[in-house]
Tab-separated table of C-alpha atoms in Angstrom:
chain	number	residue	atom	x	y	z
V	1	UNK	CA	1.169	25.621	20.699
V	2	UNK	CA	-0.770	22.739	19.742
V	3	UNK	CA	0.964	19.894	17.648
V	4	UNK	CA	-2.467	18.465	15.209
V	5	UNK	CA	-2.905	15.033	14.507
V	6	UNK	CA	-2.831	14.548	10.360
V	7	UNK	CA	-5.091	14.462	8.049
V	8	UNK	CA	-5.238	11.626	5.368
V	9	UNK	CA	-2.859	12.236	2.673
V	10	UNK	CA	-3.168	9.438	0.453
V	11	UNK	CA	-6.016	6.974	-0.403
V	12	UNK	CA	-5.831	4.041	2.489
V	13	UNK	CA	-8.149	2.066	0.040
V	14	UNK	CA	-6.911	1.405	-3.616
V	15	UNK	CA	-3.349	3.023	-3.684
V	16	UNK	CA	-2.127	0.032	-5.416
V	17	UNK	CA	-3.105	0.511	-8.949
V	18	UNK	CA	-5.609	2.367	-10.867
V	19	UNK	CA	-8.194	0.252	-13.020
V	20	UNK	CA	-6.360	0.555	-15.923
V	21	UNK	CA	-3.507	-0.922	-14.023
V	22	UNK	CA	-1.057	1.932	-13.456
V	23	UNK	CA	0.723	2.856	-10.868
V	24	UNK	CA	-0.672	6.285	-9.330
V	25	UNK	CA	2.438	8.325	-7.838
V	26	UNK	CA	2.635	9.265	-4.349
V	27	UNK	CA	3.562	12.418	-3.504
V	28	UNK	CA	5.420	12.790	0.210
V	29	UNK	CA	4.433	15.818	1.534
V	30	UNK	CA	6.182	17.662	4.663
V	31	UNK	CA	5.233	19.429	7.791
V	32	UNK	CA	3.360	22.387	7.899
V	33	UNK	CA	3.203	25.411	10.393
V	34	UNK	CA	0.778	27.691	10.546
V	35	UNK	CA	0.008	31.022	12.507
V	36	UNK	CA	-3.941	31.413	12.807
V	37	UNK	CA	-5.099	34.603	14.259
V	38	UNK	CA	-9.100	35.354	15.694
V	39	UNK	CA	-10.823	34.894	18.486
V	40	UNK	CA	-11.886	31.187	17.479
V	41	UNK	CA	-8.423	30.235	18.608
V	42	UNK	CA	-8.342	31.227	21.973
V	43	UNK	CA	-9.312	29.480	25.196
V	44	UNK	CA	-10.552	31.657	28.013
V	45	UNK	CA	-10.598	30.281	31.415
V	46	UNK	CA	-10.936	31.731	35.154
V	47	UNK	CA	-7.095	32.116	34.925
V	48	UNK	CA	-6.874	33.860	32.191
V	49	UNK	CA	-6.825	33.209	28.100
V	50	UNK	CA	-4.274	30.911	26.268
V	51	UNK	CA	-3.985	32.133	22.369
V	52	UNK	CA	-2.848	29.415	20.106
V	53	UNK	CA	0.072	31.041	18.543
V	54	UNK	CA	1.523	28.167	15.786
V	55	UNK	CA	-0.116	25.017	14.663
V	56	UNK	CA	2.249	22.140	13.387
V	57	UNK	CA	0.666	19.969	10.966
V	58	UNK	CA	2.282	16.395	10.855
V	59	UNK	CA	2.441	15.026	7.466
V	60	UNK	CA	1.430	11.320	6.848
V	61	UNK	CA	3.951	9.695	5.020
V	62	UNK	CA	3.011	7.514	2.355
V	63	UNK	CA	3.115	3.771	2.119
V	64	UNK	CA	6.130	1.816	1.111
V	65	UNK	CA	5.518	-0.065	-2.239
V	66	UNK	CA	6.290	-3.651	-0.898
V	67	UNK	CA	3.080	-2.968	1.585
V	68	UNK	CA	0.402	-4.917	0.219
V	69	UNK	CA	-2.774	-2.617	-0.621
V	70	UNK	CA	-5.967	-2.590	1.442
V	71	UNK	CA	-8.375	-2.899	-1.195
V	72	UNK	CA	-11.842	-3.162	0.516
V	73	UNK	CA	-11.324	-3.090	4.103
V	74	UNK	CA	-14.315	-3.914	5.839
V	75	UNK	CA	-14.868	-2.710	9.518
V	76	UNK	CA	-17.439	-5.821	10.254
V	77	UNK	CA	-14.213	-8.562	9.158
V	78	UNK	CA	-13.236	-10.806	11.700
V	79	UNK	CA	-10.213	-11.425	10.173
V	80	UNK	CA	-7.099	-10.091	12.094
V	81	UNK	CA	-6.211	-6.407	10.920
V	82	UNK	CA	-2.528	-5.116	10.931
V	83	UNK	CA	-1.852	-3.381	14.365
V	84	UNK	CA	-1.904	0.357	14.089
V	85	UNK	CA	-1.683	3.450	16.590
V	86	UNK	CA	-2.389	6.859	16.893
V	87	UNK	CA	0.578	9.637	16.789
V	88	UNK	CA	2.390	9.265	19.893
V	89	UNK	CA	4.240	12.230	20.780
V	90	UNK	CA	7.067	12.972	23.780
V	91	UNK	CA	8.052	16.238	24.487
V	92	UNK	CA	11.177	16.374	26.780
V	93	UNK	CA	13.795	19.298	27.937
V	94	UNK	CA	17.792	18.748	28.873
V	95	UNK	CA	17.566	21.359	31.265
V	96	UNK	CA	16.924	19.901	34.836
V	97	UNK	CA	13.904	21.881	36.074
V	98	UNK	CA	12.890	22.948	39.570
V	99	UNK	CA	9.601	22.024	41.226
V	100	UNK	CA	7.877	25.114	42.308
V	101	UNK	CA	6.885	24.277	46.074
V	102	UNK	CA	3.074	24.014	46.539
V	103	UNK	CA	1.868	26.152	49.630
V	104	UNK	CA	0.476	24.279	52.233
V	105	UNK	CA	-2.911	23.984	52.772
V	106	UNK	CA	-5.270	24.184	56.126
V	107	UNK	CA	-6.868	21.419	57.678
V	108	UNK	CA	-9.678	19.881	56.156
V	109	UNK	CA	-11.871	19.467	58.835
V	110	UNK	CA	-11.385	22.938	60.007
V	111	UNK	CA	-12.061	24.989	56.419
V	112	UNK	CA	-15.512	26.250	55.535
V	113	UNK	CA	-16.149	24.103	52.890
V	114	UNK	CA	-15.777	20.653	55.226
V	115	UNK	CA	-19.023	21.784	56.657
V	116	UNK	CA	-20.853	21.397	53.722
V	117	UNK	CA	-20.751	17.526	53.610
V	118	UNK	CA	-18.881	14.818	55.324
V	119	UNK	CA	-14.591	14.348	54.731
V	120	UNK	CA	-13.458	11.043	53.315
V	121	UNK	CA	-10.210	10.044	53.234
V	122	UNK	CA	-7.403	7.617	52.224
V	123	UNK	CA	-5.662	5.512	54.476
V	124	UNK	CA	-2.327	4.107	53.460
V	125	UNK	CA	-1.145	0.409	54.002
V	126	UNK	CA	1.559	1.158	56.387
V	127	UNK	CA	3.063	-2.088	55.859
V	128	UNK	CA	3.589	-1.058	52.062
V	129	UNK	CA	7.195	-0.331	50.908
V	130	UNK	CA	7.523	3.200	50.092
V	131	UNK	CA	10.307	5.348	48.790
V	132	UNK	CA	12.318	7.806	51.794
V	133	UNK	CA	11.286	10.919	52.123
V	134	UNK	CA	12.490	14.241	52.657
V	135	UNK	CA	11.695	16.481	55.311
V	136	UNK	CA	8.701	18.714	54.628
V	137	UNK	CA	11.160	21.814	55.128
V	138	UNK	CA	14.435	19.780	53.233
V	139	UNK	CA	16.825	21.756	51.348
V	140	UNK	CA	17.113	22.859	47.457
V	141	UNK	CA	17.489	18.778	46.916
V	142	UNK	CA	14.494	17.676	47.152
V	143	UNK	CA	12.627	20.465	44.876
V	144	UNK	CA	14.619	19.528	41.564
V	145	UNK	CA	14.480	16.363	39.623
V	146	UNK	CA	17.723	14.991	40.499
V	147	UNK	CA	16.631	14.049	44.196
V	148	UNK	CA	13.311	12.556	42.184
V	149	UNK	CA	15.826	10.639	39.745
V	150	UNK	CA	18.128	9.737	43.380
V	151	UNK	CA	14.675	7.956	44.615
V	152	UNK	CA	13.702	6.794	41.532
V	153	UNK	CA	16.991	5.185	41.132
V	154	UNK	CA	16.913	3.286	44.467
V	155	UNK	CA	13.796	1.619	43.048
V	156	UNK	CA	15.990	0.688	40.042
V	157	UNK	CA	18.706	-0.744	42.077
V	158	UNK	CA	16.127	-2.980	43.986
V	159	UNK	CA	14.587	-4.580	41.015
V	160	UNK	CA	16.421	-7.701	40.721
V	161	UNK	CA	18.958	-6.758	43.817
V	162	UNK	CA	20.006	-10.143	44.755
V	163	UNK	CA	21.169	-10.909	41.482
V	164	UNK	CA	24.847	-10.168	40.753
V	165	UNK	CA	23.958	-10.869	36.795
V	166	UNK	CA	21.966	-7.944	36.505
V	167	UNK	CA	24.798	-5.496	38.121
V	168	UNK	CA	24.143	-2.205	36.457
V	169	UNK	CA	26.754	-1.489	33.577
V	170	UNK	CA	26.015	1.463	33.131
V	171	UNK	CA	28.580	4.155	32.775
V	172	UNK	CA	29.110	7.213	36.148
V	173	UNK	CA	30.677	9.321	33.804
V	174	UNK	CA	28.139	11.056	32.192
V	175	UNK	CA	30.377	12.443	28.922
V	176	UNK	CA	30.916	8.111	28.286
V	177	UNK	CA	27.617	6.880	28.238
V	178	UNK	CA	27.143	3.539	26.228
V	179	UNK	CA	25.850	4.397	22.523
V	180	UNK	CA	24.363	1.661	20.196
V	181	UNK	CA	26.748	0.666	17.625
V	182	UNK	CA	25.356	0.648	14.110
V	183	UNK	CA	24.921	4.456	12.210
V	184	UNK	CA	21.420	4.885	11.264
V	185	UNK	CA	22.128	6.919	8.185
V	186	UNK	CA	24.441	5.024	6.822
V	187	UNK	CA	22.876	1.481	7.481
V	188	UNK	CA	22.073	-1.051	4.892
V	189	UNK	CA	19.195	-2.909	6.655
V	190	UNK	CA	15.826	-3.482	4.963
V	191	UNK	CA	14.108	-2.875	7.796
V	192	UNK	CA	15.106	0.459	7.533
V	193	UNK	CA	13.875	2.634	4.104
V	194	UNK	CA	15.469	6.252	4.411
V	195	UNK	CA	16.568	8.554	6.931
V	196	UNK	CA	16.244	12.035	6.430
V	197	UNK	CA	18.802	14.716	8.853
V	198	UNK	CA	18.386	17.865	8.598
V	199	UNK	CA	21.419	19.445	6.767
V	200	UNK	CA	22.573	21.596	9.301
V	201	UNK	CA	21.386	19.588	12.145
V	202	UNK	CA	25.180	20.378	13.540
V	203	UNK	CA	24.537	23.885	13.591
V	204	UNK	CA	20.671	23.707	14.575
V	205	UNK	CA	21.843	21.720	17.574
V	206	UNK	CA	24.537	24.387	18.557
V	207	UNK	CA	22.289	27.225	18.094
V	208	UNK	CA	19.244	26.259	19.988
V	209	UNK	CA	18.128	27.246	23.360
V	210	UNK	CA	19.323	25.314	26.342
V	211	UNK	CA	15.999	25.302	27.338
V	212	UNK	CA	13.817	24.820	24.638
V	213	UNK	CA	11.589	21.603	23.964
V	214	UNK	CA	12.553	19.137	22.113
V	215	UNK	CA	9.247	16.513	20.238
V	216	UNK	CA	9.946	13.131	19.350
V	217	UNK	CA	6.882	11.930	17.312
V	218	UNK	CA	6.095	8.332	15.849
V	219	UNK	CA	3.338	8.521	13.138
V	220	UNK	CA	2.454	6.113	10.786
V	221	UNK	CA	5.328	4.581	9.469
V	222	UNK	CA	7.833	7.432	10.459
V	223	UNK	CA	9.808	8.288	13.465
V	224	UNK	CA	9.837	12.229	13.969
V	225	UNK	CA	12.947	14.238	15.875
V	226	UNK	CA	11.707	18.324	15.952
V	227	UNK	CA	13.004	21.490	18.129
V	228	UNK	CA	9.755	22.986	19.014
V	229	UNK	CA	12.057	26.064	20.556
V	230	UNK	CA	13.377	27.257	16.779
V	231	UNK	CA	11.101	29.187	14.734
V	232	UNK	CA	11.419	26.436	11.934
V	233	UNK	CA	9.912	24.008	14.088
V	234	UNK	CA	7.845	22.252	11.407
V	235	UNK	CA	11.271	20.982	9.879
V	236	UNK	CA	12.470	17.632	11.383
V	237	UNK	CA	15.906	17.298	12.567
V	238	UNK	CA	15.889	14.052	11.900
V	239	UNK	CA	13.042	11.695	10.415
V	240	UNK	CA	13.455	7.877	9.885
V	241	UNK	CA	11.108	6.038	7.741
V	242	UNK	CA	10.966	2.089	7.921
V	243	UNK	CA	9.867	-0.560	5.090
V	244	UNK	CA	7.035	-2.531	6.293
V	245	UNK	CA	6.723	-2.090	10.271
V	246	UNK	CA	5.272	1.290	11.755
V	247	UNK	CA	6.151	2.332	14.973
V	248	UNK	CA	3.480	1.653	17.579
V	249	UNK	CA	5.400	3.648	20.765
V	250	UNK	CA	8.500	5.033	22.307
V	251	UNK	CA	10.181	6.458	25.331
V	252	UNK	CA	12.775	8.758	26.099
V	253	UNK	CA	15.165	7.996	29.274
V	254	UNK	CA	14.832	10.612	32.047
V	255	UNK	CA	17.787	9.433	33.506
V	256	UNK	CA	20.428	9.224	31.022
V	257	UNK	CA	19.527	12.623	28.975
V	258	UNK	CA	21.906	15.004	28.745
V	259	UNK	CA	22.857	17.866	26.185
V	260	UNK	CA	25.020	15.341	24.316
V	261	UNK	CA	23.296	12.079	24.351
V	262	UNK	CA	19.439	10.890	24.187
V	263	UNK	CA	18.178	7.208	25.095
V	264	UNK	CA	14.991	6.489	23.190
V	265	UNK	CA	13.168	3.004	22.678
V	266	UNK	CA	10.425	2.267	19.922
V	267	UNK	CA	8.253	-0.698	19.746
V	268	UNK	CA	6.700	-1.795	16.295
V	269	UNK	CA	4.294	-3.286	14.685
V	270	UNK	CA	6.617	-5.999	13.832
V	271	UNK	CA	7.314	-6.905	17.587
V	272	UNK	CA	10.710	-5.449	16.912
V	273	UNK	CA	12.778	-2.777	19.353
V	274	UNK	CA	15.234	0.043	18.306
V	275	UNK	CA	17.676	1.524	20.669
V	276	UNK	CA	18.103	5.116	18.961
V	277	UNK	CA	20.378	7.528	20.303
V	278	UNK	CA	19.556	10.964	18.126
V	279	UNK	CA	22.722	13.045	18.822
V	280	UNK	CA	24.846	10.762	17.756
V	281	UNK	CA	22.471	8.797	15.061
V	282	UNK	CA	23.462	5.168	16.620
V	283	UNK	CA	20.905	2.179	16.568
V	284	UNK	CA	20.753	-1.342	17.875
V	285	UNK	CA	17.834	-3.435	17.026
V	286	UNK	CA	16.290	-5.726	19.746
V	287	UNK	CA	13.811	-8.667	19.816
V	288	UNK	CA	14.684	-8.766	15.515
V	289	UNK	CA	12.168	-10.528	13.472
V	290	UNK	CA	10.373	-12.020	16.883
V	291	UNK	CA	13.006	-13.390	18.262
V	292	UNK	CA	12.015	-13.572	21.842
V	293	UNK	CA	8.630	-12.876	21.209
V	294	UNK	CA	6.473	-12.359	17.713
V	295	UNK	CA	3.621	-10.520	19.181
V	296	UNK	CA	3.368	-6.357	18.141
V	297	UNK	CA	3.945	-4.110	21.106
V	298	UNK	CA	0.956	-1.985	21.997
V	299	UNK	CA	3.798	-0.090	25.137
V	300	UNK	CA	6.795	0.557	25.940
V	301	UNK	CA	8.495	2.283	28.709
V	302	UNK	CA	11.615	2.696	30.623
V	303	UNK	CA	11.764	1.323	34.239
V	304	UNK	CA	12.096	4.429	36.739
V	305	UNK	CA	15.752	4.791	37.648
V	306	UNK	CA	17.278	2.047	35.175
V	307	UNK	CA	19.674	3.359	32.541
V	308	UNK	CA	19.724	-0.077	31.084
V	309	UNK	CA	16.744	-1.650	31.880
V	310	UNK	CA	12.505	-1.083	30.149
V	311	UNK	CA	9.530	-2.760	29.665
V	312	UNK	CA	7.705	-3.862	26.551
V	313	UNK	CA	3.949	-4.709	26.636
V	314	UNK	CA	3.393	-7.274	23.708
V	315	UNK	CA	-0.404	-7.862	21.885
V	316	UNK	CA	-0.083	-11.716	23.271
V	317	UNK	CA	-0.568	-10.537	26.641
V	318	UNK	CA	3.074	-10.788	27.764
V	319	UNK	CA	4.949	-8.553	29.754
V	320	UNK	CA	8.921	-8.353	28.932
V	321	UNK	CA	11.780	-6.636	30.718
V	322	UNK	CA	14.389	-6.019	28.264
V	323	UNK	CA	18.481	-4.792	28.808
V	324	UNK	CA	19.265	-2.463	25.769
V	325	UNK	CA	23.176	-3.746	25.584
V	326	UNK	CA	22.118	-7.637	25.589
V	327	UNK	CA	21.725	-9.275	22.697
V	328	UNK	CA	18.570	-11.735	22.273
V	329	UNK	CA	18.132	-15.360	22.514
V	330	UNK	CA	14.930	-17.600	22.939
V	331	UNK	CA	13.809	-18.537	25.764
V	332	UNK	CA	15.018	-22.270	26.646
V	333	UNK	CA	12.704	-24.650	28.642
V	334	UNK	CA	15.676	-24.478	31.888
V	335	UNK	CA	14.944	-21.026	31.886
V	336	UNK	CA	11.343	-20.642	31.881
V	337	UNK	CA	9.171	-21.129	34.926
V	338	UNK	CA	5.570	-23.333	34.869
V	339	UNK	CA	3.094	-21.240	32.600
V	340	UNK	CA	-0.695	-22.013	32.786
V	341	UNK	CA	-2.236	-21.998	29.223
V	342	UNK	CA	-5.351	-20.785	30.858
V	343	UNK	CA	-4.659	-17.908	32.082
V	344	UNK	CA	-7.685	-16.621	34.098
V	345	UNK	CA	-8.318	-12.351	35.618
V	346	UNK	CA	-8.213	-13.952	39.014
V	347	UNK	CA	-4.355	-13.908	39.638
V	348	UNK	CA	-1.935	-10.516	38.295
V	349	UNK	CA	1.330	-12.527	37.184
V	350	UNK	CA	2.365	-15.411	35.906
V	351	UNK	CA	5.993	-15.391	35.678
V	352	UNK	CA	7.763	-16.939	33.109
V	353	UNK	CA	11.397	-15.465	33.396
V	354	UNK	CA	12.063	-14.082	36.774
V	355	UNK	CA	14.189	-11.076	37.367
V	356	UNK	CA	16.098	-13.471	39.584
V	357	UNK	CA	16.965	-16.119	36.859
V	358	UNK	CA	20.449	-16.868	36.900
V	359	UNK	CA	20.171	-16.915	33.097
V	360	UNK	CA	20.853	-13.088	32.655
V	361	UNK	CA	23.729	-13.213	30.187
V	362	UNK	CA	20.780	-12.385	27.224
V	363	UNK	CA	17.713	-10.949	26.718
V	364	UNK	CA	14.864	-11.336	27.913
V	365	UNK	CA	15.892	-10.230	31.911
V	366	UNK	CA	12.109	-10.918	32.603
V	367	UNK	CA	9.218	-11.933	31.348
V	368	UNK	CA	5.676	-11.999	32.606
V	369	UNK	CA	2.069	-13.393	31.088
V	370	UNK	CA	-1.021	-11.661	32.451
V	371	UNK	CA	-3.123	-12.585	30.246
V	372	UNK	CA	-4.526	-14.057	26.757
V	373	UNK	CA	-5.574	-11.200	25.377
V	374	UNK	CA	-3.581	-8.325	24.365
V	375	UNK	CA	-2.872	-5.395	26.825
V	376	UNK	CA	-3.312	-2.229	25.882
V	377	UNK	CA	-1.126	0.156	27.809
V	378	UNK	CA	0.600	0.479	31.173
V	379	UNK	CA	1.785	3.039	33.667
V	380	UNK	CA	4.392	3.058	36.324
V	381	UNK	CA	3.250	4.811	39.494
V	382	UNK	CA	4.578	8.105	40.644
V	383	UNK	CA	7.184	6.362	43.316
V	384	UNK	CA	8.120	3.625	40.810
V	385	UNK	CA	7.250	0.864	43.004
V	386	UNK	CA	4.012	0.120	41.503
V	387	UNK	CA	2.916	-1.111	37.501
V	388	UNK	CA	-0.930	-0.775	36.470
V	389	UNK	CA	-1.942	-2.673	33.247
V	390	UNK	CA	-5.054	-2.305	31.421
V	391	UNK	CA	-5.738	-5.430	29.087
V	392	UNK	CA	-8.290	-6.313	26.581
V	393	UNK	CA	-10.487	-8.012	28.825
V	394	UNK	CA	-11.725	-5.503	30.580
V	395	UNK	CA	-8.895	-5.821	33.779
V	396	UNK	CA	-6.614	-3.231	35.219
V	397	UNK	CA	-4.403	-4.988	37.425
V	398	UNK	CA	-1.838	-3.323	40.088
V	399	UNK	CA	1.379	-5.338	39.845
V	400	UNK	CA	3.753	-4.980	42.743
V	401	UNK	CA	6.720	-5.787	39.736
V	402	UNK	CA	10.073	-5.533	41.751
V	403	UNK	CA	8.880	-8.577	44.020
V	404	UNK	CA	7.357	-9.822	40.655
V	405	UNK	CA	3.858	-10.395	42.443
């Protein structure tokens, strides 16, 4: 199944008014699935073929009338464009999986194929702090996720260690995890337009497969909930639409999902943050109007093994570490370290906030300039020890970020 990005639905040029100064109507379409059949829509490759079987067609939705028209956007302006971003899409499942163990393979050196050229290899920095390992013949454990989550978790715990303020809160019972506080559907906020449930989500919800994959999708302006396992899987659960900020990115937490509750961030164009917890339909909003930091963020992830704590990569170049039950306040001059206004390639991270500030009782927990120029995305390594950031000037950098160097 293949999920389309979608095609234009509106006119992104001159939907304001029509030369004889009326108002054209905009017409919000919905999702579309389709079923194509033929041999065009199937891949064949040395393991076998792979036959599309349905096609979900995301609809655009259409602008909000307080957004001011693009009349005659030109692509050679040098004048600062509204952020935008691509459809970002998460799929996720509430059934732990198992890892399938990988048979082991023969030397190198001594297979047939070495011959043909010379071996290279890695070496490791031995002196590099690295996660614990299991034995190579360990028990169920360490093929499901929950001994990945264990190790993951211990990475968690160590960012920030010595500081008692940042003591997880974070609930052990599972059935009494922390929800937002304010209802979604029934909020009054301008920052929010219209939410849209499903109106037997209830039942939907009950029904589906324990299994089944679940897509949370932000496009344009809209924030997407679907159950790709139900055959009416072109019909959102849920879908939020917001007044004037579109959502740039989101992420769902790995460790806090369960059948009953969800943990998902989204960053905007508007440099705000929304805790959302679906099953439920809670929100909190974080970073409102700017308030730690105006920039739009390009990224945003959880940090591996934090139930609390994630990351937020803003267009000024900045870095932030963010606790989804704080509330915000600026940052005061006592709090913040000694910043360089020339920020140069040659050095990874210039802290501002340290994780170790004893100035935890509000947001942010961190924060972090790398450079002057906006990043554009970031990735946590496989053992969650490591951060790689890709900026607009051209630099990936390798951040060490639990010892904040």
């Amino acid at each position: 199944m293949f999920i389309l990005p979608p095609p234009p639905r509106y006119p992104v040029t001159s939907y304001g008014t029509y030369a004889n100064g009326t108002v054209p109507a905009i017409i919000e379409t919905s999702n579309t699935l389709n079923r194509p059949t033929g041999n065009e829509h199937q891949l064949v490759v040395g393991e076998g073929t792979y036959v599309l079987r349905d096609e979900v067609q995301l609809a655009t939705p259409p602008p909000h009338p307080s957004e001011a028209p693009i009349q005659n956007p030109n692509p050679l302006a040098t004048t600062p464009a509204p952020p935008t971003a691509g459809v970002k899409l998460s799929l996720i499942t509430l059934t732990p999986l198992k890892f399938t163990p990988q048979p082991q393979r023969a030397s190198t050196s001594a297979s047939t194929r070495s011959s043909i050229g010379r071996t290279y290899s890695i070496k490791e920095i031995t002196s590099e702090s690295r996660l614990p390992e299991d034995d190579v013949n360990g028990g169920e454990e360490s093929n499901t996720l929950d001994s990945i989550k264990q190790k993951r978790k211990a990475i968690a715990q160590g960012f920030g260690e010595n500081n008692p303020l940042l003591a997880s809160s974070g609930s052990k019972d599972v059935l009494k995890r922390r929800k937002p506080k304010g209802n979604i559907i029934k909020s009054n906020s301008s920052f929010i337009s219209r939410v849209v449930p499903h109106e037997a989500i209830v039942k939907r919800l009950q029904d589906r497969h324990p299994d089944g994959l679940m897509a949370f999708i932000n496009i344009n302006r809209a924030f997407q909930w679907l159950d790709l396992s139900s055959p009416q899987k072109a019909e959102q659960l849920t879908k939020i639409l917001f007044t004037k900020a579109h959502p740039l990115c989101h992420d769902v937490n790995d460790v806090t999902k369960t059948s009953s509750h969800l943990d998902i961030i989204i960053g905007f164009s508007s440099a705000d943050i929304i805790w959302y917890e679906p099953m439920s339909q809670k929100y909190a909003r974080l970073n409102k109007n700017g308030t730690i930091n105006p920039a739009p963020i390009s990224g945003i992830r959880w940090i591996p093994g934090s139930e609390n704590l994630f990351l937020a990569a803003h267009l000024d170049g900045s870095l932030i570490v963010y606790d989804k039950e704080k509330d915000d306040a600026e940052l005061s001059p006592s709090e913040m370290g000694k910043l360089n206004s020339d920020i140069g390639s040659e050095t990874a991270l210039h802290i501002v906030k340290s994780v170790k500030s004893r100035f935890q009782k509000t947001n942010p927990v961190a924060c972090w300039k790398l450079s002057n120029q906006q990043i554009n995305d970031f990735a946590f390594s496989p053992d969650g020890i490591h951060l790689a950031v890709v900026s607009e000037d051209g630099s990936l950098r390798i951040i060490d970020y639990v010892r904040e160097v």
